Amino acid sequence: MIHWDKINPPQNANTVKIILLAIVVLAVIIRILYLVEVHDDLLLRHVIKNDAFDEYRFMKPVTQVINGNWLGPKTLYSLGYSYVISFLYLFLPKDITTVFVSQIILGIIAVYVSYRAAALLFNNKIAGIIAAFIVSLYSPFVFQECDIERGAIIAYSNLFCFYLLLRALKKDRIKYFFLAGLVLGFSMIIRPNILPIFVAPYIFFTVKKSYKAKICSVIAFVLGIMILAVPFAFRNMVQGQGFTIEPQGIEAFWVGNAHNSPGIDLVWLDSQKELAKESGNNIGKAFAVLWREIKKYPEEYRHLYSRKIKMFLNGYEVPANLNYYLFKERYIILNVCFINFAIISPLALIGILLARREYRFIGLLYIFLFVLSFSNIAFHIQGRYRIPTVPFFIIMASYTIYWLADKARKKEWALVIYAVVAIICITFYTRSDYSMIKKYSGSVIRSVDYSNLALTYLDKSSERGIENERKNYFIKEGAIYLEKAIKINPLNPSYYMKLAMAYSNQGKFTQAMFDFNKAIEINPNYTEAYYNRGLIYAKQGNLNQAISDYNKAIAINPDYLDAYYNRGLSYGRQKEFTQ
């Protein structure tokens, strides 16, 4: 039998240090093992070369910047993140592993800082230990750290800023306000946020000194932000994009705020483009247009925002270019890291209620948590956009866990039961909604995720110098993932086309013909399918069928030169030179 009243949390400083050190070592081991797993991942290296992916847009300006064009191209996607990568490449090996290792180091530091922040906020080292443990094993953090994606670096920057602000408020040190502003400015040049609008007044009203001290604290904070933000705004102005940190903000806003937007994932509709054009690059005009649309479509917007809130709070990591669940399916470490948002969310929501009025600076945590959450919900929901809010959900969840353990130790069972029942009820709301996932994504791992992975293997198989054994392996793997894509979306003709090409490259012409036929059945005007099926007919000596397919390809696309050429070869083999 467990004697709860005899269980005391470790208060000895050395014991806490040993536990914290063990957690940090665990975080290091986990991240090193995952880095080893994904180091040679074909998909991670494919996305930086394919313009369909954000990873490519982050990497594209890097070459220009490190070669001396410090302004970069005129339109620069995520200005700050590309410059961070450029800075790393100036001094370290020019490989994406350099970026991964840098982000992993920040993640390990974040484990320690989360301990310090929670311990400082709640005056309790145990809450800090719990927060550090959660951060060390939070699976989406580990995933994001080994991707050319800005979510993790923003999350950690915001956490560092929060901790520095706590230190500044506790110790009344101007330098900490300045450093907090500097770190927040760094976060904002990577992805803008509206935190300064709320944090600056909080500093003014919380600092318990003279008005001069209050004003100096706010100035130091704002100055820190401006040191990094203003030069980037000037850069955009010089490039003709206005005095702004992120020139693409208004367009992204309408992706999730037209009345017929799904609000989940990045889906462009004509209505969104029209609203973005009407708003221009004017935030005030955008909100005026939004208010007009809300009055025009009240029911649609009610469903839109309730859907976005639900998807933000539930455990599903809405995929972007790379799908977290695809990597989790393929790599062990992401499964070892068992903590995810489905666990954190209900605990944090209860913690928001439990901690109110209990701690002096809890308002600062509420500002970071609610402002960053609102910013995500106001745009569109994706797992990578939720990541910056997660450290603050974790701190709140750590308090709930500590509170439950403390009440159990004191045998205050009624409070424990009420809290547990509330957590269970909230979990029903925050659990992954698979009906919504199926509606907007098709499945947890989308067909396009498997298709993209398949293409990386097939592209690798076509490289020069690949041994036949390795080539066959890549083709086989590509075919496996295309078959998975077809199971999810059996009506996409391009999947059958790619699978047929894979089988054709393996010499499996019967299987290839089946999939070419299926692609043509779904899309009777699929030019490439007719042409490639004609090639197989020609290889098999069925020249009449080959010529027939070339003719069909030419009828659909009269400029298809390869079809003319191969039709001529087929005529030649039939000795029909007059044709």
PDB file of N, CA and C in Angstrom, residues 140-173:
ATOM      1  N   PRO A 140       7.617  15.965 -30.706  1.00  0.00           N
ATOM      2  CA  PRO A 140       7.661  16.938 -31.806  1.00  0.00           C
ATOM      3  C   PRO A 140       8.863  17.885 -31.742  1.00  0.00           C
ATOM      4  N   PHE A 141       9.383  18.176 -30.531  1.00  0.00           N
ATOM      5  CA  PHE A 141      10.600  18.985 -30.436  1.00  0.00           C
ATOM      6  C   PHE A 141      11.774  18.254 -31.089  1.00  0.00           C
ATOM      7  N   VAL A 142      11.913  16.972 -30.762  1.00  0.00           N
ATOM      8  CA  VAL A 142      13.011  16.173 -31.311  1.00  0.00           C
ATOM      9  C   VAL A 142      12.903  16.131 -32.839  1.00  0.00           C
ATOM     10  N   PHE A 143      11.688  15.965 -33.334  1.00  0.00           N
ATOM     11  CA  PHE A 143      11.455  15.940 -34.788  1.00  0.00           C
ATOM     12  C   PHE A 143      11.820  17.268 -35.438  1.00  0.00           C
ATOM     13  N   GLN A 144      11.356  18.370 -34.852  1.00  0.00           N
ATOM     14  CA  GLN A 144      11.575  19.688 -35.440  1.00  0.00           C
ATOM     15  C   GLN A 144      13.049  20.095 -35.416  1.00  0.00           C
ATOM     16  N   GLU A 145      13.785  19.642 -34.427  1.00  0.00           N
ATOM     17  CA  GLU A 145      15.193  20.018 -34.330  1.00  0.00           C
ATOM     18  C   GLU A 145      16.009  19.484 -35.494  1.00  0.00           C
ATOM     19  N   CYS A 146      15.600  18.368 -36.073  1.00  0.00           N
ATOM     20  CA  CYS A 146      16.305  17.787 -37.218  1.00  0.00           C
ATOM     21  C   CYS A 146      15.515  18.000 -38.500  1.00  0.00           C
ATOM     22  N   ASP A 147      15.138  19.237 -38.728  1.00  0.00           N
ATOM     23  CA  ASP A 147      14.457  19.642 -39.962  1.00  0.00           C
ATOM     24  C   ASP A 147      14.848  21.092 -40.242  1.00  0.00           C
ATOM     25  N   ILE A 148      14.916  21.443 -41.517  1.00  0.00           N
ATOM     26  CA  ILE A 148      15.171  22.849 -41.871  1.00  0.00           C
ATOM     27  C   ILE A 148      13.836  23.570 -41.739  1.00  0.00           C
ATOM     28  N   GLU A 149      13.459  23.807 -40.512  1.00  0.00           N
ATOM     29  CA  GLU A 149      12.180  24.395 -40.171  1.00  0.00           C
ATOM     30  C   GLU A 149      12.379  25.251 -38.927  1.00  0.00           C
ATOM     31  N   ARG A 150      11.664  26.367 -38.840  1.00  0.00           N
ATOM     32  CA  ARG A 150      11.945  27.370 -37.816  1.00  0.00           C
ATOM     33  C   ARG A 150      11.161  27.202 -36.519  1.00  0.00           C
ATOM     34  N   GLY A 151      10.261  26.212 -36.439  1.00  0.00           N
ATOM     35  CA  GLY A 151       9.394  26.083 -35.275  1.00  0.00           C
ATOM     36  C   GLY A 151      10.142  25.928 -33.965  1.00  0.00           C
ATOM     37  N   ALA A 152      11.129  25.017 -33.928  1.00  0.00           N
ATOM     38  CA  ALA A 152      11.845  24.741 -32.678  1.00  0.00           C
ATOM     39  C   ALA A 152      12.658  25.949 -32.224  1.00  0.00           C
ATOM     40  N   ILE A 153      13.347  26.602 -33.141  1.00  0.00           N
ATOM     41  CA  ILE A 153      14.201  27.728 -32.765  1.00  0.00           C
ATOM     42  C   ILE A 153      13.358  28.900 -32.249  1.00  0.00           C
ATOM     43  N   ILE A 154      12.146  29.080 -32.791  1.00  0.00           N
ATOM     44  CA  ILE A 154      11.243  30.122 -32.283  1.00  0.00           C
ATOM     45  C   ILE A 154      10.745  29.750 -30.894  1.00  0.00           C
ATOM     46  N   ALA A 155      10.368  28.482 -30.712  1.00  0.00           N
ATOM     47  CA  ALA A 155       9.873  28.026 -29.411  1.00  0.00           C
ATOM     48  C   ALA A 155      10.909  28.247 -28.325  1.00  0.00           C
ATOM     49  N   TYR A 156      12.142  27.888 -28.613  1.00  0.00           N
ATOM     50  CA  TYR A 156      13.197  28.016 -27.606  1.00  0.00           C
ATOM     51  C   TYR A 156      13.548  29.484 -27.360  1.00  0.00           C
ATOM     52  N   SER A 157      13.537  30.288 -28.407  1.00  0.00           N
ATOM     53  CA  SER A 157      13.810  31.727 -28.224  1.00  0.00           C
ATOM     54  C   SER A 157      12.750  32.366 -27.333  1.00  0.00           C
ATOM     55  N   ASN A 158      11.486  32.029 -27.577  1.00  0.00           N
ATOM     56  CA  ASN A 158      10.407  32.575 -26.741  1.00  0.00           C
ATOM     57  C   ASN A 158      10.547  32.118 -25.290  1.00  0.00           C
ATOM     58  N   LEU A 159      10.942  30.861 -25.094  1.00  0.00           N
ATOM     59  CA  LEU A 159      11.157  30.344 -23.737  1.00  0.00           C
ATOM     60  C   LEU A 159      12.294  31.091 -23.044  1.00  0.00           C
ATOM     61  N   PHE A 160      13.396  31.318 -23.763  1.00  0.00           N
ATOM     62  CA  PHE A 160      14.532  32.043 -23.180  1.00  0.00           C
ATOM     63  C   PHE A 160      14.126  33.463 -22.809  1.00  0.00           C
ATOM     64  N   CYS A 161      13.337  34.093 -23.676  1.00  0.00           N
ATOM     65  CA  CYS A 161      12.851  35.449 -23.401  1.00  0.00           C
ATOM     66  C   CYS A 161      11.996  35.453 -22.130  1.00  0.00           C
ATOM     67  N   PHE A 162      11.113  34.492 -22.014  1.00  0.00           N
ATOM     68  CA  PHE A 162      10.242  34.391 -20.833  1.00  0.00           C
ATOM     69  C   PHE A 162      11.072  34.258 -19.558  1.00  0.00           C
ATOM     70  N   TYR A 163      12.073  33.402 -19.603  1.00  0.00           N
ATOM     71  CA  TYR A 163      12.921  33.198 -18.419  1.00  0.00           C
ATOM     72  C   TYR A 163      13.678  34.476 -18.049  1.00  0.00           C
ATOM     73  N   LEU A 164      14.215  35.157 -19.049  1.00  0.00           N
ATOM     74  CA  LEU A 164      14.953  36.401 -18.786  1.00  0.00           C
ATOM     75  C   LEU A 164      14.033  37.480 -18.209  1.00  0.00           C
ATOM     76  N   LEU A 165      12.798  37.515 -18.689  1.00  0.00           N
ATOM     77  CA  LEU A 165      11.837  38.477 -18.129  1.00  0.00           C
ATOM     78  C   LEU A 165      11.513  38.149 -16.670  1.00  0.00           C
ATOM     79  N   LEU A 166      11.377  36.858 -16.372  1.00  0.00           N
ATOM     80  CA  LEU A 166      11.163  36.466 -14.970  1.00  0.00           C
ATOM     81  C   LEU A 166      12.331  36.911 -14.101  1.00  0.00           C
ATOM     82  N   ARG A 167      13.547  36.684 -14.598  1.00  0.00           N
ATOM     83  CA  ARG A 167      14.731  37.108 -13.843  1.00  0.00           C
ATOM     84  C   ARG A 167      14.729  38.616 -13.645  1.00  0.00           C
ATOM     85  N   ALA A 168      14.359  39.335 -14.709  1.00  0.00           N
ATOM     86  CA  ALA A 168      14.351  40.802 -14.634  1.00  0.00           C
ATOM     87  C   ALA A 168      13.337  41.291 -13.612  1.00  0.00           C
ATOM     88  N   LEU A 169      12.154  40.696 -13.609  1.00  0.00           N
ATOM     89  CA  LEU A 169      11.097  41.123 -12.693  1.00  0.00           C
ATOM     90  C   LEU A 169      11.413  40.735 -11.246  1.00  0.00           C
ATOM     91  N   LYS A 170      12.055  39.582 -11.074  1.00  0.00           N
ATOM     92  CA  LYS A 170      12.384  39.124  -9.725  1.00  0.00           C
ATOM     93  C   LYS A 170      13.536  39.925  -9.122  1.00  0.00           C
ATOM     94  N   LYS A 171      14.519  40.257  -9.966  1.00  0.00           N
ATOM     95  CA  LYS A 171      15.729  40.892  -9.464  1.00  0.00           C
ATOM     96  C   LYS A 171      15.813  42.378  -9.773  1.00  0.00           C
ATOM     97  N   ASP A 172      14.816  42.919 -10.523  1.00  0.00           N
ATOM     98  CA  ASP A 172      14.807  44.335 -10.895  1.00  0.00           C
ATOM     99  C   ASP A 172      16.113  44.756 -11.568  1.00  0.00           C
ATOM    100  N   ARG A 173      16.541  43.965 -12.541  1.00  0.00           N
ATOM    101  CA  ARG A 173      17.776  44.253 -13.272  1.00  0.00           C
ATOM    102  C   ARG A 173      17.444  44.693 -14.696  1.00  0.00           C
TER     103      ARG A 173
END
